[in-house]
Amino acid sequence: MCSSDLFEVPAQVGTRQVTAYAIGRGGGRSWSLLGSMTVLVANLPIGWLDAVLDDPGGVRVKGWAVDPDTPGAVDFHVYVDGVFAGLGRTGTPRPDVAALFSGNGAQSGFDFVVPAAPGRRTVCVYAINRGDGGPVNPLFGCIPVTLV
């Protein structure tokens, strides 16, 4: 199978068993099991960490997010060098995102500062999932930055 042969199938949120078969063409109509696995189907927040920047107050994180099953704001946790440094929330206008996600994209941007000491740091941002999909908070990215 190559990447152009990938496809999606609808599934309800939750833990699901996915099984794939190769179906023979011809007189025998044989089926060959390709594989089976358990997967978690979730409506997790989606988005992007656009930038991590030095800021007089610490470190500034910028990007966007929407949560398919929550029309409101998306919360974030920011970690600096693996230690919780603060939280933020979407609420900044992002017309580019609103054009793609008409239901909840208008105020989907985030741009906030959390405290961080000067030096070479790695900043990671996680979206906090408040809807279906279980206790999974997707990582939006980790970016190294030098703070002065």
PDB file of N, CA, C and O in Angstrom, residues 43-115:
ATOM      1  N   ASN A  43     -12.514  13.164  18.955  1.00  0.00           N
ATOM      2  CA  ASN A  43     -12.665  14.516  18.416  1.00  0.00           C
ATOM      3  C   ASN A  43     -11.733  15.420  19.204  1.00  0.00           C
ATOM      4  O   ASN A  43     -12.134  16.062  20.158  1.00  0.00           O
ATOM      5  N   LEU A  44     -10.479  15.434  18.827  1.00  0.00           N
ATOM      6  CA  LEU A  44      -9.483  16.218  19.547  1.00  0.00           C
ATOM      7  C   LEU A  44      -9.337  17.599  18.939  1.00  0.00           C
ATOM      8  O   LEU A  44      -9.594  17.801  17.749  1.00  0.00           O
ATOM      9  N   PRO A  45      -8.888  18.568  19.736  1.00  0.00           N
ATOM     10  CA  PRO A  45      -8.586  19.880  19.157  1.00  0.00           C
ATOM     11  C   PRO A  45      -7.535  19.740  18.060  1.00  0.00           C
ATOM     12  O   PRO A  45      -6.631  18.914  18.152  1.00  0.00           O
ATOM     13  N   ILE A  46      -7.699  20.548  17.035  1.00  0.00           N
ATOM     14  CA  ILE A  46      -6.720  20.597  15.957  1.00  0.00           C
ATOM     15  C   ILE A  46      -6.225  22.025  15.827  1.00  0.00           C
ATOM     16  O   ILE A  46      -6.929  22.971  16.182  1.00  0.00           O
ATOM     17  N   GLY A  47      -5.021  22.189  15.340  1.00  0.00           N
ATOM     18  CA  GLY A  47      -4.491  23.525  15.176  1.00  0.00           C
ATOM     19  C   GLY A  47      -3.004  23.494  14.903  1.00  0.00           C
ATOM     20  O   GLY A  47      -2.460  22.472  14.490  1.00  0.00           O
ATOM     21  N   TRP A  48      -2.367  24.622  15.192  1.00  0.00           N
ATOM     22  CA  TRP A  48      -0.956  24.753  14.837  1.00  0.00           C
ATOM     23  C   TRP A  48      -0.277  25.746  15.768  1.00  0.00           C
ATOM     24  O   TRP A  48      -0.825  26.786  16.096  1.00  0.00           O
ATOM     25  N   LEU A  49       0.935  25.408  16.160  1.00  0.00           N
ATOM     26  CA  LEU A  49       1.788  26.326  16.901  1.00  0.00           C
ATOM     27  C   LEU A  49       2.611  27.083  15.870  1.00  0.00           C
ATOM     28  O   LEU A  49       3.516  26.527  15.256  1.00  0.00           O
ATOM     29  N   ASP A  50       2.271  28.360  15.661  1.00  0.00           N
ATOM     30  CA  ASP A  50       2.937  29.159  14.636  1.00  0.00           C
ATOM     31  C   ASP A  50       4.320  29.646  15.061  1.00  0.00           C
ATOM     32  O   ASP A  50       5.245  29.668  14.250  1.00  0.00           O
ATOM     33  N   ALA A  51       4.442  30.082  16.308  1.00  0.00           N
ATOM     34  CA  ALA A  51       5.704  30.693  16.715  1.00  0.00           C
ATOM     35  C   ALA A  51       5.893  30.638  18.224  1.00  0.00           C
ATOM     36  O   ALA A  51       4.929  30.663  18.985  1.00  0.00           O
ATOM     37  N   VAL A  52       7.145  30.578  18.626  1.00  0.00           N
ATOM     38  CA  VAL A  52       7.572  30.725  20.016  1.00  0.00           C
ATOM     39  C   VAL A  52       8.635  31.808  19.992  1.00  0.00           C
ATOM     40  O   VAL A  52       9.653  31.670  19.298  1.00  0.00           O
ATOM     41  N   LEU A  53       8.404  32.898  20.726  1.00  0.00           N
ATOM     42  CA  LEU A  53       9.253  34.081  20.610  1.00  0.00           C
ATOM     43  C   LEU A  53       9.719  34.578  21.969  1.00  0.00           C
ATOM     44  O   LEU A  53       8.999  34.456  22.971  1.00  0.00           O
ATOM     45  N   ASP A  54      10.902  35.178  21.980  1.00  0.00           N
ATOM     46  CA  ASP A  54      11.389  35.847  23.181  1.00  0.00           C
ATOM     47  C   ASP A  54      10.485  37.040  23.453  1.00  0.00           C
ATOM     48  O   ASP A  54      10.030  37.728  22.529  1.00  0.00           O
ATOM     49  N   ASP A  55      10.186  37.298  24.726  1.00  0.00           N
ATOM     50  CA  ASP A  55       9.316  38.408  25.112  1.00  0.00           C
ATOM     51  C   ASP A  55       9.840  38.955  26.441  1.00  0.00           C
ATOM     52  O   ASP A  55      10.352  38.179  27.261  1.00  0.00           O
ATOM     53  N   PRO A  56       9.731  40.264  26.683  1.00  0.00           N
ATOM     54  CA  PRO A  56      10.205  40.804  27.962  1.00  0.00           C
ATOM     55  C   PRO A  56       9.593  40.108  29.187  1.00  0.00           C
ATOM     56  O   PRO A  56      10.222  40.029  30.238  1.00  0.00           O
ATOM     57  N   GLY A  57       8.382  39.562  29.048  1.00  0.00           N
ATOM     58  CA  GLY A  57       7.729  38.889  30.170  1.00  0.00           C
ATOM     59  C   GLY A  57       8.029  37.408  30.267  1.00  0.00           C
ATOM     60  O   GLY A  57       7.560  36.732  31.172  1.00  0.00           O
ATOM     61  N   GLY A  58       8.785  36.862  29.311  1.00  0.00           N
ATOM     62  CA  GLY A  58       9.086  35.427  29.307  1.00  0.00           C
ATOM     63  C   GLY A  58       9.142  34.891  27.891  1.00  0.00           C
ATOM     64  O   GLY A  58      10.024  35.233  27.128  1.00  0.00           O
ATOM     65  N   VAL A  59       8.163  34.077  27.544  1.00  0.00           N
ATOM     66  CA  VAL A  59       8.099  33.507  26.200  1.00  0.00           C
ATOM     67  C   VAL A  59       6.691  33.673  25.648  1.00  0.00           C
ATOM     68  O   VAL A  59       5.704  33.434  26.342  1.00  0.00           O
ATOM     69  N   ARG A  60       6.597  34.126  24.404  1.00  0.00           N
ATOM     70  CA  ARG A  60       5.311  34.331  23.731  1.00  0.00           C
ATOM     71  C   ARG A  60       5.056  33.143  22.815  1.00  0.00           C
ATOM     72  O   ARG A  60       5.926  32.748  22.039  1.00  0.00           O
ATOM     73  N   VAL A  61       3.828  32.577  22.904  1.00  0.00           N
ATOM     74  CA  VAL A  61       3.417  31.488  22.017  1.00  0.00           C
ATOM     75  C   VAL A  61       2.239  31.979  21.172  1.00  0.00           C
ATOM     76  O   VAL A  61       1.357  32.669  21.664  1.00  0.00           O
ATOM     77  N   LYS A  62       2.293  31.637  19.869  1.00  0.00           N
ATOM     78  CA  LYS A  62       1.269  32.098  18.924  1.00  0.00           C
ATOM     79  C   LYS A  62       0.842  30.932  18.032  1.00  0.00           C
ATOM     80  O   LYS A  62       1.670  30.106  17.651  1.00  0.00           O
ATOM     81  N   GLY A  63      -0.428  30.892  17.697  1.00  0.00           N
ATOM     82  CA  GLY A  63      -0.944  29.865  16.801  1.00  0.00           C
ATOM     83  C   GLY A  63      -2.455  29.908  16.729  1.00  0.00           C
ATOM     84  O   GLY A  63      -3.067  30.955  16.949  1.00  0.00           O
ATOM     85  N   TRP A  64      -3.055  28.754  16.437  1.00  0.00           N
ATOM     86  CA  TRP A  64      -4.513  28.669  16.345  1.00  0.00           C
ATOM     87  C   TRP A  64      -4.964  27.272  16.722  1.00  0.00           C
ATOM     88  O   TRP A  64      -4.197  26.314  16.670  1.00  0.00           O
ATOM     89  N   ALA A  65      -6.262  27.171  17.097  1.00  0.00           N
ATOM     90  CA  ALA A  65      -6.847  25.873  17.425  1.00  0.00           C
ATOM     91  C   ALA A  65      -8.360  25.941  17.354  1.00  0.00           C
ATOM     92  O   ALA A  65      -8.963  26.985  17.622  1.00  0.00           O
ATOM     93  N   VAL A  66      -8.961  24.830  16.997  1.00  0.00           N
ATOM     94  CA  VAL A  66     -10.411  24.629  17.094  1.00  0.00           C
ATOM     95  C   VAL A  66     -10.626  23.237  17.675  1.00  0.00           C
ATOM     96  O   VAL A  66      -9.817  22.335  17.491  1.00  0.00           O
ATOM     97  N   ASP A  67     -11.737  23.085  18.388  1.00  0.00           N
ATOM     98  CA  ASP A  67     -12.117  21.787  18.933  1.00  0.00           C
ATOM     99  C   ASP A  67     -13.423  21.404  18.240  1.00  0.00           C
ATOM    100  O   ASP A  67     -14.432  22.092  18.407  1.00  0.00           O
ATOM    101  N   PRO A  68     -13.435  20.333  17.443  1.00  0.00           N
ATOM    102  CA  PRO A  68     -14.616  19.982  16.646  1.00  0.00           C
ATOM    103  C   PRO A  68     -15.898  19.800  17.451  1.00  0.00           C
ATOM    104  O   PRO A  68     -16.978  20.005  16.929  1.00  0.00           O
ATOM    105  N   ASP A  69     -15.789  19.414  18.721  1.00  0.00           N
ATOM    106  CA  ASP A  69     -17.013  19.178  19.487  1.00  0.00           C
ATOM    107  C   ASP A  69     -17.240  20.223  20.575  1.00  0.00           C
ATOM    108  O   ASP A  69     -18.079  20.035  21.445  1.00  0.00           O
ATOM    109  N   THR A  70     -16.498  21.328  20.550  1.00  0.00           N
ATOM    110  CA  THR A  70     -16.692  22.413  21.499  1.00  0.00           C
ATOM    111  C   THR A  70     -16.610  23.734  20.744  1.00  0.00           C
ATOM    112  O   THR A  70     -15.536  24.098  20.273  1.00  0.00           O
ATOM    113  N   PRO A  71     -17.721  24.438  20.603  1.00  0.00           N
ATOM    114  CA  PRO A  71     -17.676  25.680  19.816  1.00  0.00           C
ATOM    115  C   PRO A  71     -16.953  26.827  20.508  1.00  0.00           C
ATOM    116  O   PRO A  71     -16.619  27.812  19.886  1.00  0.00           O
ATOM    117  N   GLY A  72     -16.662  26.705  21.785  1.00  0.00           N
ATOM    118  CA  GLY A  72     -16.018  27.781  22.526  1.00  0.00           C
ATOM    119  C   GLY A  72     -14.517  27.776  22.386  1.00  0.00           C
ATOM    120  O   GLY A  72     -13.926  27.133  21.513  1.00  0.00           O
ATOM    121  N   ALA A  73     -13.891  28.499  23.301  1.00  0.00           N
ATOM    122  CA  ALA A  73     -12.434  28.664  23.297  1.00  0.00           C
ATOM    123  C   ALA A  73     -11.732  27.350  23.634  1.00  0.00           C
ATOM    124  O   ALA A  73     -12.282  26.474  24.299  1.00  0.00           O
ATOM    125  N   VAL A  74     -10.500  27.238  23.160  1.00  0.00           N
ATOM    126  CA  VAL A  74      -9.639  26.096  23.466  1.00  0.00           C
ATOM    127  C   VAL A  74      -8.566  26.578  24.444  1.00  0.00           C
ATOM    128  O   VAL A  74      -7.936  27.604  24.235  1.00  0.00           O
ATOM    129  N   ASP A  75      -8.369  25.823  25.524  1.00  0.00           N
ATOM    130  CA  ASP A  75      -7.342  26.139  26.513  1.00  0.00           C
ATOM    131  C   ASP A  75      -6.041  25.434  26.159  1.00  0.00           C
ATOM    132  O   ASP A  75      -6.055  24.376  25.518  1.00  0.00           O
ATOM    133  N   PHE A  76      -4.923  26.014  26.627  1.00  0.00           N
ATOM    134  CA  PHE A  76      -3.593  25.474  26.373  1.00  0.00           C
ATOM    135  C   PHE A  76      -2.777  25.433  27.647  1.00  0.00           C
ATOM    136  O   PHE A  76      -2.937  26.285  28.515  1.00  0.00           O
ATOM    137  N   HIS A  77      -1.893  24.453  27.723  1.00  0.00           N
ATOM    138  CA  HIS A  77      -0.862  24.424  28.749  1.00  0.00           C
ATOM    139  C   HIS A  77       0.476  24.546  28.049  1.00  0.00           C
ATOM    140  O   HIS A  77       0.707  23.916  27.021  1.00  0.00           O
ATOM    141  N   VAL A  78       1.349  25.354  28.632  1.00  0.00           N
ATOM    142  CA  VAL A  78       2.674  25.581  28.072  1.00  0.00           C
ATOM    143  C   VAL A  78       3.709  25.037  29.054  1.00  0.00           C
ATOM    144  O   VAL A  78       3.638  25.301  30.264  1.00  0.00           O
ATOM    145  N   TYR A  79       4.644  24.264  28.513  1.00  0.00           N
ATOM    146  CA  TYR A  79       5.741  23.703  29.297  1.00  0.00           C
ATOM    147  C   TYR A  79       7.057  24.260  28.765  1.00  0.00           C
ATOM    148  O   TYR A  79       7.256  24.319  27.554  1.00  0.00           O
ATOM    149  N   VAL A  80       7.918  24.685  29.671  1.00  0.00           N
ATOM    150  CA  VAL A  80       9.245  25.163  29.321  1.00  0.00           C
ATOM    151  C   VAL A  80      10.244  24.184  29.926  1.00  0.00           C
ATOM    152  O   VAL A  80      10.243  23.981  31.152  1.00  0.00           O
ATOM    153  N   ASP A  81      11.026  23.568  29.071  1.00  0.00           N
ATOM    154  CA  ASP A  81      11.985  22.539  29.500  1.00  0.00           C
ATOM    155  C   ASP A  81      11.316  21.456  30.334  1.00  0.00           C
ATOM    156  O   ASP A  81      11.850  20.978  31.335  1.00  0.00           O
ATOM    157  N   GLY A  82      10.105  21.065  29.942  1.00  0.00           N
ATOM    158  CA  GLY A  82       9.396  19.978  30.602  1.00  0.00           C
ATOM    159  C   GLY A  82       8.665  20.341  31.874  1.00  0.00           C
ATOM    160  O   GLY A  82       8.066  19.482  32.512  1.00  0.00           O
ATOM    161  N   VAL A  83       8.665  21.621  32.263  1.00  0.00           N
ATOM    162  CA  VAL A  83       8.008  22.063  33.489  1.00  0.00           C
ATOM    163  C   VAL A  83       6.841  22.984  33.122  1.00  0.00           C
ATOM    164  O   VAL A  83       6.996  23.902  32.312  1.00  0.00           O
ATOM    165  N   PHE A  84       5.672  22.748  33.736  1.00  0.00           N
ATOM    166  CA  PHE A  84       4.510  23.597  33.472  1.00  0.00           C
ATOM    167  C   PHE A  84       4.856  25.050  33.759  1.00  0.00           C
ATOM    168  O   PHE A  84       5.347  25.379  34.834  1.00  0.00           O
ATOM    169  N   ALA A  85       4.578  25.937  32.767  1.00  0.00           N
ATOM    170  CA  ALA A  85       4.925  27.348  32.903  1.00  0.00           C
ATOM    171  C   ALA A  85       3.709  28.263  32.895  1.00  0.00           C
ATOM    172  O   ALA A  85       3.802  29.414  33.301  1.00  0.00           O
ATOM    173  N   GLY A  86       2.571  27.790  32.408  1.00  0.00           N
ATOM    174  CA  GLY A  86       1.396  28.641  32.374  1.00  0.00           C
ATOM    175  C   GLY A  86       0.354  28.123  31.410  1.00  0.00           C
ATOM    176  O   GLY A  86       0.515  27.079  30.775  1.00  0.00           O
ATOM    177  N   LEU A  87      -0.726  28.872  31.336  1.00  0.00           N
ATOM    178  CA  LEU A  87      -1.823  28.475  30.457  1.00  0.00           C
ATOM    179  C   LEU A  87      -2.349  29.673  29.698  1.00  0.00           C
ATOM    180  O   LEU A  87      -2.107  30.814  30.065  1.00  0.00           O
ATOM    181  N   GLY A  88      -3.049  29.373  28.642  1.00  0.00           N
ATOM    182  CA  GLY A  88      -3.661  30.411  27.814  1.00  0.00           C
ATOM    183  C   GLY A  88      -4.893  29.859  27.143  1.00  0.00           C
ATOM    184  O   GLY A  88      -5.268  28.699  27.345  1.00  0.00           O
ATOM    185  N   ARG A  89      -5.509  30.691  26.318  1.00  0.00           N
ATOM    186  CA  ARG A  89      -6.773  30.328  25.678  1.00  0.00           C
ATOM    187  C   ARG A  89      -6.895  31.041  24.335  1.00  0.00           C
ATOM    188  O   ARG A  89      -6.377  32.132  24.160  1.00  0.00           O
ATOM    189  N   THR A  90      -7.580  30.381  23.403  1.00  0.00           N
ATOM    190  CA  THR A  90      -7.860  31.048  22.130  1.00  0.00           C
ATOM    191  C   THR A  90      -8.795  32.229  22.375  1.00  0.00           C
ATOM    192  O   THR A  90      -9.504  32.277  23.378  1.00  0.00           O
ATOM    193  N   GLY A  91      -8.805  33.156  21.449  1.00  0.00           N
ATOM    194  CA  GLY A  91      -9.661  34.322  21.569  1.00  0.00           C
ATOM    195  C   GLY A  91      -9.211  35.455  20.655  1.00  0.00           C
ATOM    196  O   GLY A  91      -9.801  36.525  20.631  1.00  0.00           O
ATOM    197  N   THR A  92      -8.173  35.211  19.882  1.00  0.00           N
ATOM    198  CA  THR A  92      -7.646  36.194  18.945  1.00  0.00           C
ATOM    199  C   THR A  92      -8.256  35.938  17.575  1.00  0.00           C
ATOM    200  O   THR A  92      -8.322  34.783  17.138  1.00  0.00           O
ATOM    201  N   PRO A  93      -8.709  36.979  16.868  1.00  0.00           N
ATOM    202  CA  PRO A  93      -9.287  36.759  15.532  1.00  0.00           C
ATOM    203  C   PRO A  93      -8.291  36.106  14.578  1.00  0.00           C
ATOM    204  O   PRO A  93      -7.124  36.482  14.530  1.00  0.00           O
ATOM    205  N   ARG A  94      -8.771  35.106  13.838  1.00  0.00           N
ATOM    206  CA  ARG A  94      -7.979  34.435  12.797  1.00  0.00           C
ATOM    207  C   ARG A  94      -8.893  34.211  11.594  1.00  0.00           C
ATOM    208  O   ARG A  94      -9.474  33.141  11.430  1.00  0.00           O
ATOM    209  N   PRO A  95      -9.043  35.235  10.721  1.00  0.00           N
ATOM    210  CA  PRO A  95      -9.913  35.096   9.554  1.00  0.00           C
ATOM    211  C   PRO A  95      -9.521  33.932   8.651  1.00  0.00           C
ATOM    212  O   PRO A  95     -10.382  33.312   8.033  1.00  0.00           O
ATOM    213  N   ASP A  96      -8.211  33.619   8.578  1.00  0.00           N
ATOM    214  CA  ASP A  96      -7.772  32.511   7.733  1.00  0.00           C
ATOM    215  C   ASP A  96      -8.322  31.184   8.242  1.00  0.00           C
ATOM    216  O   ASP A  96      -8.749  30.324   7.458  1.00  0.00           O
ATOM    217  N   VAL A  97      -8.360  31.017   9.551  1.00  0.00           N
ATOM    218  CA  VAL A  97      -8.897  29.785  10.134  1.00  0.00           C
ATOM    219  C   VAL A  97     -10.417  29.778  10.043  1.00  0.00           C
ATOM    220  O   VAL A  97     -11.026  28.748   9.750  1.00  0.00           O
ATOM    221  N   ALA A  98     -11.047  30.940  10.258  1.00  0.00           N
ATOM    222  CA  ALA A  98     -12.506  31.034  10.167  1.00  0.00           C
ATOM    223  C   ALA A  98     -12.994  30.636   8.781  1.00  0.00           C
ATOM    224  O   ALA A  98     -14.071  30.051   8.640  1.00  0.00           O
ATOM    225  N   ALA A  99     -12.201  30.904   7.759  1.00  0.00           N
ATOM    226  CA  ALA A  99     -12.595  30.531   6.390  1.00  0.00           C
ATOM    227  C   ALA A  99     -12.634  29.011   6.227  1.00  0.00           C
ATOM    228  O   ALA A  99     -13.391  28.502   5.407  1.00  0.00           O
ATOM    229  N   LEU A 100     -11.853  28.287   7.006  1.00  0.00           N
ATOM    230  CA  LEU A 100     -11.813  26.827   6.920  1.00  0.00           C
ATOM    231  C   LEU A 100     -12.778  26.157   7.879  1.00  0.00           C
ATOM    232  O   LEU A 100     -13.308  25.088   7.593  1.00  0.00           O
ATOM    233  N   PHE A 101     -12.987  26.756   9.054  1.00  0.00           N
ATOM    234  CA  PHE A 101     -13.826  26.170  10.094  1.00  0.00           C
ATOM    235  C   PHE A 101     -14.921  27.164  10.441  1.00  0.00           C
ATOM    236  O   PHE A 101     -14.832  27.882  11.434  1.00  0.00           O
ATOM    237  N   SER A 102     -15.970  27.191   9.651  1.00  0.00           N
ATOM    238  CA  SER A 102     -17.002  28.213   9.788  1.00  0.00           C
ATOM    239  C   SER A 102     -17.711  28.179  11.133  1.00  0.00           C
ATOM    240  O   SER A 102     -18.140  29.203  11.634  1.00  0.00           O
ATOM    241  N   GLY A 103     -17.819  27.024  11.772  1.00  0.00           N
ATOM    242  CA  GLY A 103     -18.565  26.930  13.023  1.00  0.00           C
ATOM    243  C   GLY A 103     -17.855  27.514  14.222  1.00  0.00           C
ATOM    244  O   GLY A 103     -18.480  28.076  15.105  1.00  0.00           O
ATOM    245  N   ASN A 104     -16.531  27.396  14.289  1.00  0.00           N
ATOM    246  CA  ASN A 104     -15.844  27.859  15.490  1.00  0.00           C
ATOM    247  C   ASN A 104     -14.440  28.388  15.215  1.00  0.00           C
ATOM    248  O   ASN A 104     -13.580  28.294  16.070  1.00  0.00           O
ATOM    249  N   GLY A 105     -14.227  28.991  14.069  1.00  0.00           N
ATOM    250  CA  GLY A 105     -12.891  29.449  13.733  1.00  0.00           C
ATOM    251  C   GLY A 105     -12.627  30.925  13.883  1.00  0.00           C
ATOM    252  O   GLY A 105     -11.485  31.351  13.822  1.00  0.00           O
ATOM    253  N   ALA A 106     -13.652  31.754  14.109  1.00  0.00           N
ATOM    254  CA  ALA A 106     -13.469  33.203  14.084  1.00  0.00           C
ATOM    255  C   ALA A 106     -12.490  33.704  15.145  1.00  0.00           C
ATOM    256  O   ALA A 106     -11.664  34.559  14.873  1.00  0.00           O
ATOM    257  N   GLN A 107     -12.572  33.202  16.361  1.00  0.00           N
ATOM    258  CA  GLN A 107     -11.712  33.635  17.464  1.00  0.00           C
ATOM    259  C   GLN A 107     -10.757  32.516  17.861  1.00  0.00           C
ATOM    260  O   GLN A 107     -10.507  32.264  19.026  1.00  0.00           O
ATOM    261  N   SER A 108     -10.208  31.826  16.881  1.00  0.00           N
ATOM    262  CA  SER A 108      -9.431  30.612  17.132  1.00  0.00           C
ATOM    263  C   SER A 108      -7.936  30.859  17.326  1.00  0.00           C
ATOM    264  O   SER A 108      -7.186  29.917  17.559  1.00  0.00           O
ATOM    265  N   GLY A 109      -7.503  32.091  17.266  1.00  0.00           N
ATOM    266  CA  GLY A 109      -6.088  32.371  17.442  1.00  0.00           C
ATOM    267  C   GLY A 109      -5.693  32.437  18.902  1.00  0.00           C
ATOM    268  O   GLY A 109      -6.523  32.695  19.777  1.00  0.00           O
ATOM    269  N   PHE A 110      -4.419  32.171  19.177  1.00  0.00           N
ATOM    270  CA  PHE A 110      -3.894  32.403  20.522  1.00  0.00           C
ATOM    271  C   PHE A 110      -2.569  33.133  20.407  1.00  0.00           C
ATOM    272  O   PHE A 110      -1.816  32.968  19.457  1.00  0.00           O
ATOM    273  N   ASP A 111      -2.331  33.990  21.375  1.00  0.00           N
ATOM    274  CA  ASP A 111      -1.119  34.807  21.434  1.00  0.00           C
ATOM    275  C   ASP A 111      -0.990  35.252  22.882  1.00  0.00           C
ATOM    276  O   ASP A 111      -1.668  36.173  23.321  1.00  0.00           O
ATOM    277  N   PHE A 112      -0.176  34.560  23.655  1.00  0.00           N
ATOM    278  CA  PHE A 112      -0.039  34.887  25.059  1.00  0.00           C
ATOM    279  C   PHE A 112       1.385  34.620  25.526  1.00  0.00           C
ATOM    280  O   PHE A 112       2.167  33.956  24.854  1.00  0.00           O
ATOM    281  N   VAL A 113       1.707  35.167  26.696  1.00  0.00           N
ATOM    282  CA  VAL A 113       3.047  35.087  27.253  1.00  0.00           C
ATOM    283  C   VAL A 113       2.993  34.319  28.568  1.00  0.00           C
ATOM    284  O   VAL A 113       2.091  34.517  29.380  1.00  0.00           O
ATOM    285  N   VAL A 114       3.977  33.445  28.757  1.00  0.00           N
ATOM    286  CA  VAL A 114       4.153  32.765  30.050  1.00  0.00           C
ATOM    287  C   VAL A 114       5.561  33.075  30.554  1.00  0.00           C
ATOM    288  O   VAL A 114       6.470  33.323  29.751  1.00  0.00           O
ATOM    289  N   PRO A 115       5.760  33.085  31.862  1.00  0.00           N
ATOM    290  CA  PRO A 115       7.088  33.389  32.389  1.00  0.00           C
ATOM    291  C   PRO A 115       8.100  32.307  32.045  1.00  0.00           C
ATOM    292  O   PRO A 115       7.765  31.115  32.002  1.00  0.00           O
TER     293      PRO A 115
END
